[in-house]
Tab-separated table of C-alpha atoms in Angstrom:
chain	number	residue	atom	x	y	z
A	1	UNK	CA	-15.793	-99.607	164.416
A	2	UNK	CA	-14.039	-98.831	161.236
A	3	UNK	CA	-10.537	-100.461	160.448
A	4	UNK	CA	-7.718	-98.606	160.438
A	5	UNK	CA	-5.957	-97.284	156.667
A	6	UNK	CA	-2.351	-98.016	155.863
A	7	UNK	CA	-2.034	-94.203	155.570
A	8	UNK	CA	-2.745	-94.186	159.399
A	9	UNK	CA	-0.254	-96.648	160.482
A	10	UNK	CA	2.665	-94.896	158.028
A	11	UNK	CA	2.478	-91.410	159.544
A	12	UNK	CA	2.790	-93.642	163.186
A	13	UNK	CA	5.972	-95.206	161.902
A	14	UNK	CA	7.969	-93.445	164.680
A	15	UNK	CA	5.017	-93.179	167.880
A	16	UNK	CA	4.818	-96.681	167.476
A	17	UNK	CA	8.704	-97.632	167.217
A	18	UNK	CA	9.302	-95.845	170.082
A	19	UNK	CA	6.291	-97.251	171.922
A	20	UNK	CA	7.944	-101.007	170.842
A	21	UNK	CA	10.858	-99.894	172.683
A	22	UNK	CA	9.354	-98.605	175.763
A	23	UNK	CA	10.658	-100.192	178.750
A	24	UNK	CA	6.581	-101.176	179.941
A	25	UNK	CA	6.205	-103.093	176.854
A	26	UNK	CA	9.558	-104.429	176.607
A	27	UNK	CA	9.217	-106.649	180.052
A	28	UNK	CA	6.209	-108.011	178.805
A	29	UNK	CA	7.040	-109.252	175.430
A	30	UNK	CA	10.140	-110.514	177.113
A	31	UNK	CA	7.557	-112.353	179.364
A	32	UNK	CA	5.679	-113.653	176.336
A	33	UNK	CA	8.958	-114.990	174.930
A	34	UNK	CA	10.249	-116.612	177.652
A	35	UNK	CA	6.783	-118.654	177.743
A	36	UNK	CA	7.351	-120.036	174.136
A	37	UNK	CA	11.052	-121.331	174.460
A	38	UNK	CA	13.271	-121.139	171.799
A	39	UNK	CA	12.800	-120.580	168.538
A	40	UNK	CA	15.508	-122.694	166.987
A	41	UNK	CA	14.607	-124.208	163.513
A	42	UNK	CA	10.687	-123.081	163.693
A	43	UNK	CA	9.006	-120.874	160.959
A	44	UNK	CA	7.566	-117.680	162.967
A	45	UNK	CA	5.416	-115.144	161.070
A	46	UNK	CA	4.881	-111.805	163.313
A	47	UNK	CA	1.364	-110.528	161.859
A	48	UNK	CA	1.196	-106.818	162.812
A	49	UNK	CA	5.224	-107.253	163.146
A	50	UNK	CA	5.565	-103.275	163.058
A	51	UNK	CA	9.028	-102.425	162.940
A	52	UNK	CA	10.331	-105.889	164.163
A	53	UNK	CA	11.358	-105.547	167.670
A	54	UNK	CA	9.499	-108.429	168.856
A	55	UNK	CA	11.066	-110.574	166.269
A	56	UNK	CA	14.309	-109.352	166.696
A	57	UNK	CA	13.982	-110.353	170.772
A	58	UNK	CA	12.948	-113.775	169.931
A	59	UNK	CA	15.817	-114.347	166.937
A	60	UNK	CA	17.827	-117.119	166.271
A	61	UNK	CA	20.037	-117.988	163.760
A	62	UNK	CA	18.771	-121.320	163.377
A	63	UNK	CA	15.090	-119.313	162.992
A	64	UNK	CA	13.237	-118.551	159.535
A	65	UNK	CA	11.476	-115.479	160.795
A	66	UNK	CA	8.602	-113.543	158.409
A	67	UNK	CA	6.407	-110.251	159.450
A	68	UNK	CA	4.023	-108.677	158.097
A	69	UNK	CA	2.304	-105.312	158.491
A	70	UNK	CA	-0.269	-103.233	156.863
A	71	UNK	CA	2.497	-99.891	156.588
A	72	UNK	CA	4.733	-99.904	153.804
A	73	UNK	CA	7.207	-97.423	155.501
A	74	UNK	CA	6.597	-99.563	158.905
A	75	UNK	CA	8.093	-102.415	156.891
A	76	UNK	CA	10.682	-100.756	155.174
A	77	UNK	CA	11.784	-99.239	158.819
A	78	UNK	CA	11.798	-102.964	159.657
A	79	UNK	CA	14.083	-104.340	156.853
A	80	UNK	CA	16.843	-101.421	157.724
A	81	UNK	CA	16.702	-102.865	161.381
A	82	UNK	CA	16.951	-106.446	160.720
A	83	UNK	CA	20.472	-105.627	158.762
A	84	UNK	CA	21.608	-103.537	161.855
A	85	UNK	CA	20.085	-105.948	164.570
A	86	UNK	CA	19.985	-109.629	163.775
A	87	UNK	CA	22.150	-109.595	160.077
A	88	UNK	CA	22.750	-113.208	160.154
A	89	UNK	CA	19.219	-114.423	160.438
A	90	UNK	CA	16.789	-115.267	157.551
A	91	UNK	CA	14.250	-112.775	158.108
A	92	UNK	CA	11.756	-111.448	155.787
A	93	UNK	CA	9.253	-108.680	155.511
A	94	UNK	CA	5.931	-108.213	153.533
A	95	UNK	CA	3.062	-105.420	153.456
A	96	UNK	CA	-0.034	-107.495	153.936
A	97	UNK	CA	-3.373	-107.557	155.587
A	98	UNK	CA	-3.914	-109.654	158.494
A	99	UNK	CA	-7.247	-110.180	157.677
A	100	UNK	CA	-5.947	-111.878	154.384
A	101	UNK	CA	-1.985	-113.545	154.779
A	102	UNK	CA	-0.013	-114.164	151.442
A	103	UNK	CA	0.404	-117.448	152.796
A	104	UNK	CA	0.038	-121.206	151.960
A	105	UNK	CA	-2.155	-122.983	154.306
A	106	UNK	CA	0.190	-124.898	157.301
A	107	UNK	CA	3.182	-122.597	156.680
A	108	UNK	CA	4.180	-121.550	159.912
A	109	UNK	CA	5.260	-123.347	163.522
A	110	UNK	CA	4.265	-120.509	165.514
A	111	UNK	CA	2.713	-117.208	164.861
A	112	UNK	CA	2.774	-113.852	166.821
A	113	UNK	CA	0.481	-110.696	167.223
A	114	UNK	CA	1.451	-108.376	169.560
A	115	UNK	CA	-0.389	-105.193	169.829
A	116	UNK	CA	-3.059	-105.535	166.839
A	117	UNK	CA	-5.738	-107.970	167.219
A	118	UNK	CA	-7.065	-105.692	169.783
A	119	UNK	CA	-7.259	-102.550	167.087
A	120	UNK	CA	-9.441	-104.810	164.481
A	121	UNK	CA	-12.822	-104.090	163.899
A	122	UNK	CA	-13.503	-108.060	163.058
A	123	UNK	CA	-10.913	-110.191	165.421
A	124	UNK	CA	-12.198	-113.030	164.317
A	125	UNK	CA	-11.513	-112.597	160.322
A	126	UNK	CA	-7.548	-112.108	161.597
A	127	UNK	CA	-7.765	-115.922	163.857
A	128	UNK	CA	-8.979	-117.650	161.092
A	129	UNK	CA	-6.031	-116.215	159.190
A	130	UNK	CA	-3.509	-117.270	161.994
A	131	UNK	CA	-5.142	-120.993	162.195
A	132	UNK	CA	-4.992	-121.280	158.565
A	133	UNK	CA	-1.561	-120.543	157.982
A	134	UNK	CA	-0.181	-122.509	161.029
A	135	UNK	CA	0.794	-126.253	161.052
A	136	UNK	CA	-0.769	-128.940	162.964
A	137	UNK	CA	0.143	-128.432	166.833
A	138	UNK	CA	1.855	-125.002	165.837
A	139	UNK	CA	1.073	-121.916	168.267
A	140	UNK	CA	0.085	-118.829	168.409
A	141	UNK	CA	0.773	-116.346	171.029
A	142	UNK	CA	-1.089	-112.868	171.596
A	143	UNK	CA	-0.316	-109.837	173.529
A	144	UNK	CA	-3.442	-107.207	173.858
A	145	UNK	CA	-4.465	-104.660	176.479
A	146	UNK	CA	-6.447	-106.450	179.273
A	147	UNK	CA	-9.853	-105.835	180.111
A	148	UNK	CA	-8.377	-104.066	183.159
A	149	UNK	CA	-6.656	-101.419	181.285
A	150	UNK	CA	-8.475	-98.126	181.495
A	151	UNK	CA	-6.844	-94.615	180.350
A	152	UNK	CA	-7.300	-93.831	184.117
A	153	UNK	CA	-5.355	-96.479	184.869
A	154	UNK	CA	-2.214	-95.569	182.115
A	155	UNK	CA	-2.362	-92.128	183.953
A	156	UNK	CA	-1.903	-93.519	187.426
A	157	UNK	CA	0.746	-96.244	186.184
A	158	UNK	CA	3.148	-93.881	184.128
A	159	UNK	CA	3.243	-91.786	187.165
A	160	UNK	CA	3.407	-94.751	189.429
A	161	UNK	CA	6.308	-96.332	187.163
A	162	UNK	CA	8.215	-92.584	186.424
A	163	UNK	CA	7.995	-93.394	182.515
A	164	UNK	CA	9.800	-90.211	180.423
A	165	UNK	CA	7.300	-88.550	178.380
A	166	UNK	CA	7.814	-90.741	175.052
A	167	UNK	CA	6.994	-94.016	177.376
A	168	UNK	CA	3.962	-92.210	179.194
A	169	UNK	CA	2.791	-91.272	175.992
A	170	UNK	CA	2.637	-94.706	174.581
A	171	UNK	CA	1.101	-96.181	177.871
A	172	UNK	CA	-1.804	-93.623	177.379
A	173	UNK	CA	-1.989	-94.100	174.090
A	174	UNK	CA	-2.338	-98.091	174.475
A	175	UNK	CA	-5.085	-97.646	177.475
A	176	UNK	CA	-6.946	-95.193	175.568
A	177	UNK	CA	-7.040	-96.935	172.016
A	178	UNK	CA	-7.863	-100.172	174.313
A	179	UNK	CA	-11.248	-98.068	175.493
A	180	UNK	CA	-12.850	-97.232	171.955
A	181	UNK	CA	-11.445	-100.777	170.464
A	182	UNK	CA	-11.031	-104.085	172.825
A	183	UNK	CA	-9.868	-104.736	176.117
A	184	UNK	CA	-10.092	-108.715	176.306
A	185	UNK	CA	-10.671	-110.874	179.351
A	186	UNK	CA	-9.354	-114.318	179.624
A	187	UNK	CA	-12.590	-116.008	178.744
A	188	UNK	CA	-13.403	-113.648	176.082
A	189	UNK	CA	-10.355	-114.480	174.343
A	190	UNK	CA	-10.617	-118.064	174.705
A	191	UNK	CA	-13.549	-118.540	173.380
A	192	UNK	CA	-12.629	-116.477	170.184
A	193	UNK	CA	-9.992	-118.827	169.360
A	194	UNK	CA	-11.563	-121.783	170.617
A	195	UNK	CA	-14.290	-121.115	168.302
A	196	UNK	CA	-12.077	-120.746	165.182
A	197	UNK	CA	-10.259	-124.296	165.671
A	198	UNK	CA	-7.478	-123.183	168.591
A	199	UNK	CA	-7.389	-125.718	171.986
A	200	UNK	CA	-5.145	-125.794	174.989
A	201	UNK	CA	-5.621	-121.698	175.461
A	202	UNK	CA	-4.057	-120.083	178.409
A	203	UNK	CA	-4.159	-116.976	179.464
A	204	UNK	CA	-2.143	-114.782	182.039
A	205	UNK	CA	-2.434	-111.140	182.652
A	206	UNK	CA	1.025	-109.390	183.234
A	207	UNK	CA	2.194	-106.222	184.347
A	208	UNK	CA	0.453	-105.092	187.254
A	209	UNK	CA	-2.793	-106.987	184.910
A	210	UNK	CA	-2.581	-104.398	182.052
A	211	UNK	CA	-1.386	-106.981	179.776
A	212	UNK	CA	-3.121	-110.423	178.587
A	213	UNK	CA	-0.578	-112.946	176.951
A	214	UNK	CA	-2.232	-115.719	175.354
A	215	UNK	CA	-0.980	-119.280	173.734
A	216	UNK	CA	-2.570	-121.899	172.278
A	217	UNK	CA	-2.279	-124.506	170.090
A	218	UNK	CA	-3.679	-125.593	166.497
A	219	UNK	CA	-5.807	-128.864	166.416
């Protein structure tokens, strides 16, 4: 499995904006958030922050929010938001590689990936980045496709659901990317981060089981 080029993700800047804004994806990062609590004085880095929805759903003011992502245009798309969407928060972008942060060791209280760790060709090279960078007891909280999600199963659910075309598109997309790359199961992804220094992992699949949300904690 090769890893996916920057060049790839910027000519996706729009699919995969629109696909952050689909109403499927939407009620489960909501679901994710709601988990984690507020986000009031913690130091959150989004890796694989695309465009910044999922940061700008979990903003506070009293927040110090970073992302990261491997597109330069994705990130520039992502500063012009933050201006629009959450102007009073301190919120900064970089183009980085999750497999290698720009970041001190113990920098961050709780660190996101939403939609990426599941495209990697080496998961394991991107944990080790999130445990390095986060603080003792900080968190980190995943969203992938489950290991139930089959394209079959997008087809049946976008009809099932009524998505519009630009939402049944991304659904498809997800559960056919999610066949060639990873589809984790509970265990599967515990003992990944388990493995790499994580503890107190729980897992809970979401949205009729297409989704796997996972937090757990630093040692």
């Amino acid at each position: 499995m090769r890893k996916l080029t920057r060049e790839e993700f910027d000519e996706r800047v729009d699919f995969f904006d629109k696909m952050a804004c689909s109403s499927w994806i939407v009620e489960i990062q909501k679901q994710m958030l709601s988990t984690l609590g507020s986000w009031d004085h913690l130091r959150v880095l989004d890796i694989g922050c695309g465009t910044g929805r999922l940061l700008h759903r979990g903003a506070s003011e009293k927040s110090r929010l970073t992302g990261i992502d491997l597109s330069p245009l994705t990130i520039k798309r992502a500063r012009a938001l933050a201006k629009e969407v959450i102007p009073d928060t301190d919120v900064t972008y970089y183009v980085a590689d999750a497999e290698s942060l720009p970041f001190s060791d113990n920098s961050y209280d709780l660190v996101l990936c939403s939609c990426l760790l599941f495209l990697m060709p080496a998961p394991e090279k991107v944990v080790r980045e999130m445990k390095r960078v986060l603080t003792t007891s900080g968190r980190v909280a995943l969203l992938n496709p489950s290991d139930e999600l089959t394209l079959d199963i997008s087809l049946v659910l976008s009809e099932e659901w009524q998505l519009d075309r630009t939402e049944r598109e991304a659904l498809i997309q997800w559960g056919r990317i999610a066949e060639k790359r990873h589809r984790f199961g509970a265990y599967e992804i515990k003992a990944l981060l388990e493995k790499h220094g994580f503890r107190d992992v729980f897992s809970s699949k979401v949205k009729q089981n297409i989704g796997l949300i996972t937090i757990a904690y630093a040692e």
